[in-house]
Short mmCIF file of N, CA and C in Angstrom, two decimals:
data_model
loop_
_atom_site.label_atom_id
_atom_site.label_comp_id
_atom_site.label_asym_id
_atom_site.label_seq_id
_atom_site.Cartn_x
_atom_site.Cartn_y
_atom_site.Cartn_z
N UNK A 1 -23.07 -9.32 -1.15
CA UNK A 1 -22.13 -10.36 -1.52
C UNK A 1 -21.04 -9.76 -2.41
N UNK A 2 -19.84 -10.15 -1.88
CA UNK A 2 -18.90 -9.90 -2.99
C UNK A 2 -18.87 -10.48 -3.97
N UNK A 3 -18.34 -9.89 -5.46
CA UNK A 3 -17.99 -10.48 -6.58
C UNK A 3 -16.37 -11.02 -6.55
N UNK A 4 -16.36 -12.05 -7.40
CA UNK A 4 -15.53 -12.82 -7.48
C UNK A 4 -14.27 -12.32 -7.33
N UNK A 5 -14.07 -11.03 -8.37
CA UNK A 5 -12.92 -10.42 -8.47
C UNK A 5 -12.18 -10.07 -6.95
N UNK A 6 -12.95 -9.32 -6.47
CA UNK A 6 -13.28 -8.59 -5.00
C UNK A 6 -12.91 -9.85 -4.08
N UNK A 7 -13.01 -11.04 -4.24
CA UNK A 7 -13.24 -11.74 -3.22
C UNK A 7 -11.65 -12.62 -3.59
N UNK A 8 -11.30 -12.87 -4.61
CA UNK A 8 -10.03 -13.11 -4.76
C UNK A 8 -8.68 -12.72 -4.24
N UNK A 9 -8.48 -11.54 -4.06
CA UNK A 9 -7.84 -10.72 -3.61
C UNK A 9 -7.91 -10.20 -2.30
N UNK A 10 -6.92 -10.51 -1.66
CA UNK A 10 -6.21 -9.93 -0.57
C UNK A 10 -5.86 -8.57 -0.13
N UNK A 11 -6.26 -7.66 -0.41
CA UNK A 11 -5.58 -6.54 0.47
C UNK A 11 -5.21 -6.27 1.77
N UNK A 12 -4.89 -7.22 2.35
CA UNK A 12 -4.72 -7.14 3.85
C UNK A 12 -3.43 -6.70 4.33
N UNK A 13 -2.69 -7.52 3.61
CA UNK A 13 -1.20 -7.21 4.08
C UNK A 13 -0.74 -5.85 3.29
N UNK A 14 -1.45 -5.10 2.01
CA UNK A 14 -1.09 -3.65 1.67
C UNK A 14 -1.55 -2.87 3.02
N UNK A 15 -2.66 -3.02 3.27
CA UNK A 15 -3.60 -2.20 4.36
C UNK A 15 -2.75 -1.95 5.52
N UNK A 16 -2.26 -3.40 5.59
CA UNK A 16 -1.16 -3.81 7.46
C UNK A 16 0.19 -2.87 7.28
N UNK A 17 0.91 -2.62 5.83
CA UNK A 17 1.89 -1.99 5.32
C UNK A 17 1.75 -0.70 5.38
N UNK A 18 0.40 -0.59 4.80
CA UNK A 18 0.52 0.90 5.11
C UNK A 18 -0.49 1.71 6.49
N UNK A 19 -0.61 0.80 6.91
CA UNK A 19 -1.24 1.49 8.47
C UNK A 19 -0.07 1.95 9.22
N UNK A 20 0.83 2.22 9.04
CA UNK A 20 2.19 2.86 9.90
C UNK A 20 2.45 4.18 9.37
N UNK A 21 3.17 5.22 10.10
CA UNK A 21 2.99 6.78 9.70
C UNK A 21 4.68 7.36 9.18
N UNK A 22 5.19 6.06 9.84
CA UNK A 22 6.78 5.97 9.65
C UNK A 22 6.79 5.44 8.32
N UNK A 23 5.83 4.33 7.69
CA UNK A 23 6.16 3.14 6.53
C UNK A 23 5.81 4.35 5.52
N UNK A 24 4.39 5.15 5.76
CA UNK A 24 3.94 5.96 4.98
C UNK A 24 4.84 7.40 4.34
N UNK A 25 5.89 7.71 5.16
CA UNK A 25 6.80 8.44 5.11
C UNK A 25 7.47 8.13 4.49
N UNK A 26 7.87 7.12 4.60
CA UNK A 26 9.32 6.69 3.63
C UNK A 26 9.33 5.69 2.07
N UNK A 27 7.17 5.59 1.87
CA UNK A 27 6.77 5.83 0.42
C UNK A 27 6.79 6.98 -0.10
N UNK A 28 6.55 7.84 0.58
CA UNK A 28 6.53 9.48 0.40
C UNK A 28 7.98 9.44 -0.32
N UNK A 29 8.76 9.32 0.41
CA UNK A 29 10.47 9.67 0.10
C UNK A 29 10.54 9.14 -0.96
N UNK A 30 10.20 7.30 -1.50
CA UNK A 30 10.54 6.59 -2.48
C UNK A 30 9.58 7.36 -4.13
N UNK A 31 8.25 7.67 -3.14
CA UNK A 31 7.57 7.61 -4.28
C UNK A 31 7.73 8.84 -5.94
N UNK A 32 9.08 9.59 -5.28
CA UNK A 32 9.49 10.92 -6.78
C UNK A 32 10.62 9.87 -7.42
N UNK A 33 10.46 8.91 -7.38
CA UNK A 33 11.58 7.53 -8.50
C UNK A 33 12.70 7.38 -8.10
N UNK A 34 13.33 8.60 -7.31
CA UNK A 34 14.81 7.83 -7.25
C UNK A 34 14.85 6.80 -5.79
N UNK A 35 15.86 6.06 -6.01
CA UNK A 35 16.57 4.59 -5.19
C UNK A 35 17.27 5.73 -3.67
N UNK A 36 16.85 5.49 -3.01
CA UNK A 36 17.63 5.41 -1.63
C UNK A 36 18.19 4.64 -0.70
N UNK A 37 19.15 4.73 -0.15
CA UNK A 37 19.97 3.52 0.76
C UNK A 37 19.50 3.74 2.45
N UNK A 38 19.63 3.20 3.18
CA UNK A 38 18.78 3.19 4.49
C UNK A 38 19.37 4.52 5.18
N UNK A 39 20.94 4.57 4.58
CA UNK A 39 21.26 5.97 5.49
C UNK A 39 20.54 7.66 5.00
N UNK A 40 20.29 7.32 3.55
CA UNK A 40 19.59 8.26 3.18
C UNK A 40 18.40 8.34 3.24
N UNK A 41 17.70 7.29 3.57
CA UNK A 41 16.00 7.61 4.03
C UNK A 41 15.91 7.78 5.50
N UNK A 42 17.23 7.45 6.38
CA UNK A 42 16.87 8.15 8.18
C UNK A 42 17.36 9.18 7.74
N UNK A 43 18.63 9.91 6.90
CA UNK A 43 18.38 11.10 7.07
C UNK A 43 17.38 12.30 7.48
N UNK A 44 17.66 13.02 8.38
CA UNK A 44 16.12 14.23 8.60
C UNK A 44 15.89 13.60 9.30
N UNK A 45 15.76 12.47 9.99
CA UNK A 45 14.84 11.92 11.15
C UNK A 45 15.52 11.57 12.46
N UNK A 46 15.09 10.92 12.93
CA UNK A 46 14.74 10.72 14.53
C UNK A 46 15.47 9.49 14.76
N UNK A 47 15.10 8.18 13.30
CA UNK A 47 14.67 7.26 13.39
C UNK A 47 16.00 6.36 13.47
N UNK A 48 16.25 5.24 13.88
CA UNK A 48 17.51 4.76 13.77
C UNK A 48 17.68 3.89 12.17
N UNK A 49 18.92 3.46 12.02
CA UNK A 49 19.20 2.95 10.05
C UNK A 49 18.26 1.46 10.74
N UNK A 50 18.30 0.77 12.21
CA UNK A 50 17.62 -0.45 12.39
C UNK A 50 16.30 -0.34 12.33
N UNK A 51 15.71 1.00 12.61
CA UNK A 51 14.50 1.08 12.62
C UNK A 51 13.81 1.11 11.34
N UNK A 52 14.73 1.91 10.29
CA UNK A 52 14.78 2.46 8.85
C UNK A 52 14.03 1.05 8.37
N UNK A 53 15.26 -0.30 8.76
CA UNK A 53 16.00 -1.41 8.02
C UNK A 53 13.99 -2.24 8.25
N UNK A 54 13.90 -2.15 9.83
CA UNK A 54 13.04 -2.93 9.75
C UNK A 54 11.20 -2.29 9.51
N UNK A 55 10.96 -1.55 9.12
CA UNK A 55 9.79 -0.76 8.14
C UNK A 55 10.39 -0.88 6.69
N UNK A 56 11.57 -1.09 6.06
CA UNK A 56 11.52 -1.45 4.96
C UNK A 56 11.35 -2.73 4.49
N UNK A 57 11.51 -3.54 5.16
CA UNK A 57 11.34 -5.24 5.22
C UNK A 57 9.87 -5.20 5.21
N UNK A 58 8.93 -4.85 5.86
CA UNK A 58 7.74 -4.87 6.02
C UNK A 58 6.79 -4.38 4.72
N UNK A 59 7.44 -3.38 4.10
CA UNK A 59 7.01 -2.34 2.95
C UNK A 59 7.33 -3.22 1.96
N UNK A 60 8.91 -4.02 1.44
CA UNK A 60 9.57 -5.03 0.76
C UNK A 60 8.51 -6.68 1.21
N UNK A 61 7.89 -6.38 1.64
CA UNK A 61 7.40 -8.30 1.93
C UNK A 61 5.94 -8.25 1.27
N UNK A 62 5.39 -6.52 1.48
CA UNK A 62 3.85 -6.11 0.89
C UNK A 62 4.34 -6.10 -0.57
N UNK A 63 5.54 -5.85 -1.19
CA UNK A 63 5.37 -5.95 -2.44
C UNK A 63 5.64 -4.37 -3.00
N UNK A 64 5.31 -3.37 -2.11
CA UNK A 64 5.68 -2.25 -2.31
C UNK A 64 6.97 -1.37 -2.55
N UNK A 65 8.34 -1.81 -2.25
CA UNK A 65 9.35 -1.53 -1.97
C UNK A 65 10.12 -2.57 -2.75
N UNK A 66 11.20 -2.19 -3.01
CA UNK A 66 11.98 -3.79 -3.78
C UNK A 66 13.63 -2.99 -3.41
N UNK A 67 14.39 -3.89 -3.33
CA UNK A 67 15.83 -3.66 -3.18
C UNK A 67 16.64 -3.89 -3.78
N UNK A 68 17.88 -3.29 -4.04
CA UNK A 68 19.04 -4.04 -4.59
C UNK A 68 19.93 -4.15 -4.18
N UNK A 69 21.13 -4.83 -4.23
CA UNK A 69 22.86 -4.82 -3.56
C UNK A 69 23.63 -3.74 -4.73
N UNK A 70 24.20 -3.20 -4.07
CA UNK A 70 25.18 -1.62 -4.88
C UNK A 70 26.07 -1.46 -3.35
N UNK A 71 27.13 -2.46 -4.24
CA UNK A 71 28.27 -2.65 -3.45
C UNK A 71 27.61 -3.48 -2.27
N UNK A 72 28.36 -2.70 -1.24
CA UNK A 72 27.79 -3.41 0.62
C UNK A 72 26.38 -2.91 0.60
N UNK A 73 25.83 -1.85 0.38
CA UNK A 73 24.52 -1.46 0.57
C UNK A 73 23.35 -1.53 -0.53
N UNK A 74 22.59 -1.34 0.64
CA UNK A 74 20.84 -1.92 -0.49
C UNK A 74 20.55 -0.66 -0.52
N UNK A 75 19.71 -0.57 -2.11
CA UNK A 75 19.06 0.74 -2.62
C UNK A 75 17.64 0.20 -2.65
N UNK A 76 16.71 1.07 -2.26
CA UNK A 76 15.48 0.79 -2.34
C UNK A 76 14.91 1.56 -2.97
N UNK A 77 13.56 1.30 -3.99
CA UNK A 77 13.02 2.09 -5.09
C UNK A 77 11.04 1.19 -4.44
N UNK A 78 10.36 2.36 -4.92
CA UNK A 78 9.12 2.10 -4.72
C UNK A 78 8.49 1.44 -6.01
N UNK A 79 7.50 0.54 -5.37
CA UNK A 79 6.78 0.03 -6.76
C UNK A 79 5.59 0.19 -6.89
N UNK A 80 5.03 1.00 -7.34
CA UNK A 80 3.56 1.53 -7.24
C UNK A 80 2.52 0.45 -8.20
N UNK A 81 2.21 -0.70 -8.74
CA UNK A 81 1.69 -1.97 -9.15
C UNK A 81 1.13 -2.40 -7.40
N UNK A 82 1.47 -2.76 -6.84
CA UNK A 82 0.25 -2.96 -5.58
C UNK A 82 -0.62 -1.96 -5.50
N UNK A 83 0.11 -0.69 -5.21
CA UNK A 83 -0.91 0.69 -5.52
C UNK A 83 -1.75 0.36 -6.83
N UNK A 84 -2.04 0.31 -7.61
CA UNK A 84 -2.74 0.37 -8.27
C UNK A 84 -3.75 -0.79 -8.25
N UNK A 85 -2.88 -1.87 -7.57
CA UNK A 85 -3.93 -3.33 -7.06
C UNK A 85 -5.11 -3.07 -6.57
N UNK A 86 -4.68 -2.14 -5.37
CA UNK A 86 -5.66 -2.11 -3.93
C UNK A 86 -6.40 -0.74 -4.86
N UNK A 87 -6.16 0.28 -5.22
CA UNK A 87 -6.91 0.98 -5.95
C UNK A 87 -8.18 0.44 -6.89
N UNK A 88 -7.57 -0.85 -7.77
CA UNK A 88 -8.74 -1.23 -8.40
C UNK A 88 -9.99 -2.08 -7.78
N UNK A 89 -8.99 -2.61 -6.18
CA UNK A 89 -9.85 -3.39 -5.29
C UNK A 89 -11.09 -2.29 -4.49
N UNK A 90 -10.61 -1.60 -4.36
CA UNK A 90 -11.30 -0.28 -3.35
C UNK A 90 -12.41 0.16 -4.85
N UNK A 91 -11.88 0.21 -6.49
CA UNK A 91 -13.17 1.29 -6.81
C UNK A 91 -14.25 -0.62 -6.56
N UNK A 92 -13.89 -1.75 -6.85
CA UNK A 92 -14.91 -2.65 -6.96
C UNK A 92 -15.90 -3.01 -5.93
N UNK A 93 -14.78 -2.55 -4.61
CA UNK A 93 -16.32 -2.26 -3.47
C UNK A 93 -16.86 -0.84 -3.77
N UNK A 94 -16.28 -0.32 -4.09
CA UNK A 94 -17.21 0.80 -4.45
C UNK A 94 -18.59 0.56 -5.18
N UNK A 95 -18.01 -0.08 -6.03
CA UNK A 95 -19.34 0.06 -7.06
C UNK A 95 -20.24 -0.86 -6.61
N UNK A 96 -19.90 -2.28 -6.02
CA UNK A 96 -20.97 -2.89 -5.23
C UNK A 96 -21.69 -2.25 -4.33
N UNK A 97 -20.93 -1.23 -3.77
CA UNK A 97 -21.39 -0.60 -2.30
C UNK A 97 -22.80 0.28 -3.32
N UNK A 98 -22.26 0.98 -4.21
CA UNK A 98 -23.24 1.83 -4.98
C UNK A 98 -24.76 1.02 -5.72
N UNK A 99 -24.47 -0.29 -6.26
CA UNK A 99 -25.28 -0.78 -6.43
C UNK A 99 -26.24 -1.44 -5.74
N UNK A 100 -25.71 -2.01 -4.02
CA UNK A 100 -26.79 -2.28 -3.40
C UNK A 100 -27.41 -0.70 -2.68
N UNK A 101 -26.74 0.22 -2.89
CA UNK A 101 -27.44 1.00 -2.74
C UNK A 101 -28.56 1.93 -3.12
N UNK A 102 -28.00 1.61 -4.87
CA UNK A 102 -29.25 1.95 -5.67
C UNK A 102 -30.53 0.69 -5.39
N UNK A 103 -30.33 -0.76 -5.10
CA UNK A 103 -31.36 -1.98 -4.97
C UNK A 103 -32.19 -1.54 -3.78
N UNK A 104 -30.94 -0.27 -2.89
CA UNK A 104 -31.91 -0.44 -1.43
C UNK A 104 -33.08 0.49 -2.01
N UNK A 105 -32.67 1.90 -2.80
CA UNK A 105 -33.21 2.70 -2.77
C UNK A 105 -34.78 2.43 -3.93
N UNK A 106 -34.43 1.32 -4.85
CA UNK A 106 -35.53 1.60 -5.81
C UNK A 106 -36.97 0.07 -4.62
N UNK A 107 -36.26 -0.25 -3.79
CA UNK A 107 -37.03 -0.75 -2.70
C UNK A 107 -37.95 -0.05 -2.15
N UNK A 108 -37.28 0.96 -1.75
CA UNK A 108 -37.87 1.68 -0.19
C UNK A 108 -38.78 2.92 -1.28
N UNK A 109 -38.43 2.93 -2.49
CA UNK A 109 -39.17 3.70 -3.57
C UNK A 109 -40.83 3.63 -3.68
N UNK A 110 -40.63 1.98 -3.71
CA UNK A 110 -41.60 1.24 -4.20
C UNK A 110 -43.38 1.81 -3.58
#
């Protein structure tokens, strides 16, 4: 059974955000602090500024990404506070996971 904390919380839509290899790339880019504009994060790539536009909307809706207006164009900066969400969500199954595992083990001890 989950605990309360654990069970409150959502990580689904971080998980859905970052299951992409393109979304994961362009935390990579955000994540040394400075703000980039869509033409500077397709830079180096493949990828088109629409393709850029729409993996940042997706990254920006998880909470991860945030934008601003500077002039005609949006700067985008990473926000690592969800990261640290789903981090504290992941050690709390952990430690449940560890404790029914110590319950299985002082069982099968017996």
């Amino acid at each position: 059974m989950l605990s309360d904390s654990v069970q409150e919380y959502d990580p689904a839509p971080l998980f859905a955000a970052l299951g992409d290899r393109t979304r994961l790339s362009l935390l990579a880019k955000l994540s040394d602090g400075h703000t980039r504009s869509i033409a500077g994060l397709s830079a180096d790539t493949r990828l088109t500024r629409q393709a850029i536009t729409k993996h940042l909307r997706v990254l920006e809706n998880a909470g991860l990404v945030m934008s601003t207006k500077v002039g005609r164009t949006s700067q985008f900066a990473f926000r690592p506070e969800p990261i640290e969400e789903v981090r504290a969500y992941l050690a709390g199954v952990s430690q449940q996971w560890d404790d029914a595992l110590l319950r299985l083990r002082s069982f099968v001890e017996r």
